Short mmCIF file of C-alpha atoms in Angstrom, two decimals:
data_model
loop_
_atom_site.label_atom_id
_atom_site.label_comp_id
_atom_site.label_asym_id
_atom_site.label_seq_id
_atom_site.Cartn_x
_atom_site.Cartn_y
_atom_site.Cartn_z
CA MET A 1 76.26 -23.76 115.40
CA LEU A 2 78.77 -23.90 117.87
CA LYS A 3 77.86 -25.31 121.35
CA MET A 4 80.69 -25.95 124.30
CA THR A 5 78.41 -27.91 127.39
CA ARG A 6 81.34 -27.89 130.15
CA LEU A 7 84.26 -28.38 127.79
CA GLU A 8 87.92 -29.57 129.94
CA LYS A 9 91.17 -29.65 127.98
CA VAL A 10 94.00 -30.76 129.85
CA TYR A 11 97.41 -31.65 129.16
CA ARG A 12 100.25 -33.94 130.77
CA THR A 13 103.58 -35.01 130.97
CA HIS A 14 104.32 -37.14 133.62
CA LEU A 15 105.43 -34.64 135.42
CA ILE A 16 102.90 -32.19 135.21
CA GLU A 17 99.03 -31.24 134.76
CA THR A 18 98.10 -28.48 133.06
CA HIS A 19 94.43 -27.43 132.63
CA ALA A 20 94.19 -24.39 129.72
CA LEU A 21 90.29 -24.94 129.72
CA ARG A 22 87.66 -25.38 132.47
CA SER A 23 84.49 -26.25 131.81
CA ILE A 24 83.72 -24.02 128.60
CA ASP A 25 80.08 -23.03 128.33
CA ILE A 26 79.73 -21.61 125.32
CA HIS A 27 76.98 -20.93 122.59
CA VAL A 28 77.35 -19.36 119.31
CA ARG A 29 74.48 -18.51 117.02
CA GLU A 30 74.37 -18.71 113.16
CA GLY A 31 75.58 -15.41 111.79
CA GLU A 32 76.95 -13.78 114.84
CA PHE A 33 81.07 -12.00 114.97
CA VAL A 34 81.21 -12.97 117.84
CA ALA A 35 85.28 -11.17 119.28
CA VAL A 36 87.45 -13.29 122.34
CA THR A 37 89.85 -12.06 124.08
CA GLY A 38 91.65 -12.76 126.80
CA PRO A 39 95.23 -11.97 128.02
CA SER A 40 97.80 -13.86 126.74
CA GLY A 41 97.88 -17.63 127.91
CA SER A 42 94.33 -17.52 128.97
CA GLY A 43 92.89 -20.41 126.63
CA LYS A 44 92.35 -18.31 123.65
CA THR A 45 94.21 -19.93 121.47
CA THR A 46 93.82 -23.38 123.03
CA PHE A 47 89.71 -22.29 122.42
CA LEU A 48 90.02 -21.54 119.00
CA ASN A 49 92.27 -24.98 117.92
CA ILE A 50 89.25 -26.98 119.84
CA ALA A 51 86.50 -24.90 117.89
CA GLY A 52 88.61 -25.87 114.88
CA LEU A 53 88.75 -29.29 115.62
CA LEU A 54 92.59 -28.76 115.20
CA GLU A 55 92.88 -30.00 118.84
CA THR A 56 91.03 -32.46 121.26
CA LEU A 57 88.91 -31.88 124.08
CA THR A 58 89.66 -33.48 127.50
CA GLY A 59 85.66 -33.44 128.61
CA GLY A 60 83.05 -31.75 128.19
CA GLN A 61 80.89 -31.48 124.21
CA TYR A 62 81.21 -29.69 120.93
CA MET A 63 78.49 -29.24 118.81
CA LEU A 64 79.37 -27.99 115.61
CA ASP A 65 76.31 -27.61 112.97
CA GLY A 66 75.02 -29.73 114.25
CA VAL A 67 77.37 -32.68 114.91
CA ASP A 68 79.01 -33.55 118.01
CA ALA A 69 82.45 -33.08 117.37
CA SER A 70 83.67 -34.78 120.59
CA LYS A 71 82.64 -38.19 119.40
CA LEU A 72 84.23 -37.93 115.54
CA ASP A 73 87.85 -39.75 114.89
CA ASP A 74 90.74 -38.61 113.31
CA ASN A 75 89.42 -38.26 109.37
CA ALA A 76 85.81 -37.84 110.41
CA ARG A 77 87.57 -34.33 112.34
CA SER A 78 88.90 -33.87 109.23
CA ARG A 79 86.56 -34.43 107.01
CA LEU A 80 84.42 -31.62 109.28
CA ARG A 81 86.81 -29.58 109.17
CA ASN A 82 87.45 -29.24 105.77
CA GLU A 83 83.91 -28.78 104.95
CA LYS A 84 82.64 -26.13 107.96
CA ILE A 85 85.56 -24.31 108.26
CA GLY A 86 87.58 -20.95 107.84
CA PHE A 87 90.86 -19.70 108.55
CA ILE A 88 92.78 -16.55 108.55
CA PHE A 89 95.95 -16.54 111.02
CA GLN A 90 97.91 -13.69 112.00
CA SER A 91 101.40 -14.57 109.91
CA PHE A 92 99.05 -14.72 106.86
CA ASN A 93 101.01 -18.15 105.95
CA LEU A 94 100.95 -18.03 102.48
CA ILE A 95 103.85 -20.14 100.10
CA PRO A 96 106.34 -17.46 99.10
CA ASP A 97 107.41 -19.69 96.01
CA LEU A 98 103.54 -20.35 94.65
CA ASN A 99 101.35 -17.24 92.71
CA ILE A 100 97.87 -15.63 95.06
CA PHE A 101 96.34 -18.17 92.93
CA ASP A 102 98.22 -21.28 93.38
CA ASN A 103 98.20 -20.64 97.27
CA ILE A 104 94.29 -20.80 97.10
CA ASP A 105 94.22 -23.54 95.45
CA VAL A 106 95.97 -25.98 97.59
CA PRO A 107 93.69 -25.96 100.65
CA LEU A 108 90.97 -27.05 97.39
CA ARG A 109 93.02 -29.59 95.82
CA TYR A 110 92.90 -31.76 99.43
CA ARG A 111 89.30 -31.57 98.73
CA ARG A 112 89.39 -32.71 94.59
CA MET A 113 87.06 -30.46 93.61
CA SER A 114 88.19 -30.76 90.22
CA ALA A 115 89.70 -28.07 88.27
CA ALA A 116 86.97 -25.54 86.56
CA GLU A 117 84.79 -25.44 90.27
CA ARG A 118 88.66 -24.59 92.21
CA LYS A 119 89.02 -21.25 89.74
CA GLY A 120 85.84 -20.75 89.97
CA ARG A 121 86.29 -20.44 94.05
CA ILE A 122 88.80 -18.67 93.22
CA ASP A 123 87.91 -16.70 91.26
CA GLY A 124 84.83 -15.54 93.41
CA ALA A 125 86.70 -15.44 95.94
CA LEU A 126 89.30 -12.37 95.09
CA ALA A 127 86.64 -11.33 93.34
CA ARG A 128 85.12 -10.31 96.45
CA VAL A 129 87.58 -8.81 98.60
CA GLY A 130 89.09 -7.17 95.55
CA LEU A 131 91.87 -8.80 95.10
CA ALA A 132 90.90 -10.92 91.03
CA SER A 133 93.34 -8.23 89.08
CA ARG A 134 96.81 -9.58 91.13
CA MET A 135 95.49 -13.97 91.10
CA LYS A 136 99.15 -13.51 89.14
CA HIS A 137 100.75 -11.44 91.92
CA TYR A 138 102.89 -13.68 94.63
CA PRO A 139 102.39 -12.82 98.04
CA SER A 140 106.53 -10.46 98.41
CA GLU A 141 104.85 -7.94 95.66
CA LEU A 142 101.42 -7.33 97.81
CA SER A 143 101.23 -5.46 101.23
CA GLY A 144 101.06 -6.34 104.65
CA GLY A 145 97.22 -6.21 104.40
CA GLN A 146 97.06 -7.55 99.89
CA GLN A 147 98.54 -10.49 101.94
CA GLN A 148 95.75 -11.05 104.76
CA ARG A 149 92.90 -10.49 102.11
CA VAL A 150 94.27 -13.34 99.87
CA ALA A 151 93.84 -14.85 102.58
CA ILE A 152 90.76 -14.35 103.41
CA ALA A 153 90.00 -15.43 100.13
CA ARG A 154 91.88 -18.22 101.04
CA ALA A 155 89.05 -19.10 103.59
CA LEU A 156 86.53 -18.01 102.01
CA ALA A 157 86.96 -20.52 98.68
CA GLY A 158 86.38 -23.29 101.20
CA SER A 159 83.05 -21.86 101.48
CA PRO A 160 82.97 -22.26 104.65
CA ARG A 161 79.52 -21.90 107.69
CA LEU A 162 82.65 -20.75 109.94
CA LEU A 163 85.41 -19.13 109.98
CA LEU A 164 87.76 -18.75 112.33
CA ALA A 165 90.23 -15.65 112.90
CA ASP A 166 92.96 -15.97 115.05
CA GLU A 167 94.73 -12.28 115.88
CA PRO A 168 93.82 -11.04 112.24
CA THR A 169 94.90 -8.41 112.21
CA GLY A 170 98.08 -8.52 114.43
CA ASN A 171 100.22 -7.79 111.59
CA LEU A 172 99.22 -4.49 110.19
CA ASP A 173 99.35 -0.87 110.77
CA SER A 174 96.03 0.80 112.31
CA LEU A 175 94.44 1.34 108.85
CA MET A 176 94.61 -1.83 107.17
CA ALA A 177 93.46 -3.20 110.14
CA ARG A 178 90.26 -1.14 109.88
CA GLY A 179 90.48 -2.23 106.13
CA VAL A 180 90.32 -5.99 106.74
CA MET A 181 87.57 -5.50 110.12
CA GLU A 182 85.05 -3.93 107.27
CA LEU A 183 86.07 -6.56 104.24
CA LEU A 184 85.26 -8.74 108.27
CA GLU A 185 81.87 -7.61 107.99
CA GLU A 186 80.92 -7.77 105.09
CA ILE A 187 81.29 -11.37 105.10
CA ASN A 188 79.64 -12.29 108.05
CA ARG A 189 76.63 -9.48 106.86
CA GLN A 190 76.54 -12.04 104.30
CA GLY A 191 76.06 -14.94 107.19
CA THR A 192 79.61 -15.73 107.17
CA THR A 193 79.35 -17.03 110.97
CA ILE A 194 82.90 -15.51 112.86
CA ILE A 195 84.88 -16.12 116.28
CA MET A 196 87.11 -13.42 115.82
CA VAL A 197 90.40 -13.66 118.84
CA THR A 198 91.88 -10.03 119.43
CA HIS A 199 93.97 -8.60 121.61
CA ASP A 200 92.09 -4.47 120.42
CA PRO A 201 89.40 -3.29 122.13
CA GLU A 202 88.71 -0.86 119.26
CA LEU A 203 88.24 -3.94 117.21
CA ALA A 204 86.37 -6.30 119.46
CA ALA A 205 83.72 -2.96 120.06
CA ARG A 206 83.04 -4.18 115.92
CA ALA A 207 82.30 -7.33 116.81
CA GLN A 208 78.08 -7.99 117.63
CA ARG A 209 79.72 -9.70 121.22
CA ASN A 210 82.67 -10.35 123.28
CA ILE A 211 83.72 -13.44 125.02
CA HIS A 212 86.10 -12.58 127.87
CA ILE A 213 88.90 -15.71 128.63
CA MET A 214 90.88 -15.73 131.41
CA ASP A 215 92.54 -18.40 133.15
CA GLY A 216 91.28 -21.28 130.87
CA GLN A 217 87.45 -19.90 132.06
CA VAL A 218 84.80 -17.52 130.41
CA THR A 219 84.90 -14.84 133.06
CA ASP A 220 82.46 -12.13 131.02
CA LEU A 221 80.30 -13.80 128.53
CA ASP A 222 77.43 -11.29 126.91
CA GLU A 223 74.32 -12.84 125.99
CA GLN A 224 72.21 -10.63 124.01
CA PRO A 225 74.54 -9.73 121.00
CA ARG A 226 74.73 -5.46 119.97
CA LEU A 227 74.39 -3.81 117.32
CA ARG A 228 78.03 -2.70 115.45
CA ALA A 229 78.10 0.76 116.01
CA SER A 230 77.60 3.24 113.67
CA THR A 231 80.41 4.34 113.03
CA PRO A 232 83.19 4.07 110.33
CA LEU A 233 86.34 2.98 111.08
CA GLN A 234 87.26 4.42 108.27
CA ASP A 235 86.24 7.36 106.04
CA LYS A 236 85.21 6.03 102.53
CA ASN A 237 87.06 8.13 100.29
CA THR A 238 90.33 6.43 102.61
CA HIS A 239 92.18 3.50 100.48
CA VAL A 240 93.45 0.74 102.50
CA ALA A 241 96.23 -1.79 100.96
#
């Protein structure tokens, strides 16, 4: 699904040169759930931005689902990103003046889908995250956990092959975080490849594989996927908002 070979990212000004990523080699297989860990400033966000085709690389090669993304121009990268990738952010990034249905509808409109197709995708995505009955509510009427579920639904509505999550539980309490993590695990079991940046060791342990980044380099890479922990994160009778 994703293969980076000797990938480099350098930020340059007329006074300074900053090496954000140094000779990164990462291979994520289709259907994996990978957690990316590391201290603040280590290069995790830069890695995620390049993986999501939001930034260009300085050197090396980036293959995404068989396409050499390192050779694409801006328009081609945008098309590939819209077709293949979904994003989940720590801050939810919902538009406060739009209800939940319209929040999910906005990115679909850019793909020039018909109204009927957009509605079908939105209905299906909200059903998957358990919020079908809330589609006319506004973000301020939802809990933090529910808002993150809307953000996940927005990503799922685009039918991504690859889901990139940047600290998706960072603004949630532990109970809501566990509920969101279980939802991501279910999405992964249904076939979506997920790469998640997290500072939470408990959540990282739930992933099939961990990649650790330090000072722009991969310092600890589990080559063999491991089985997920069998112990559930919460009691089945616990309700997560």
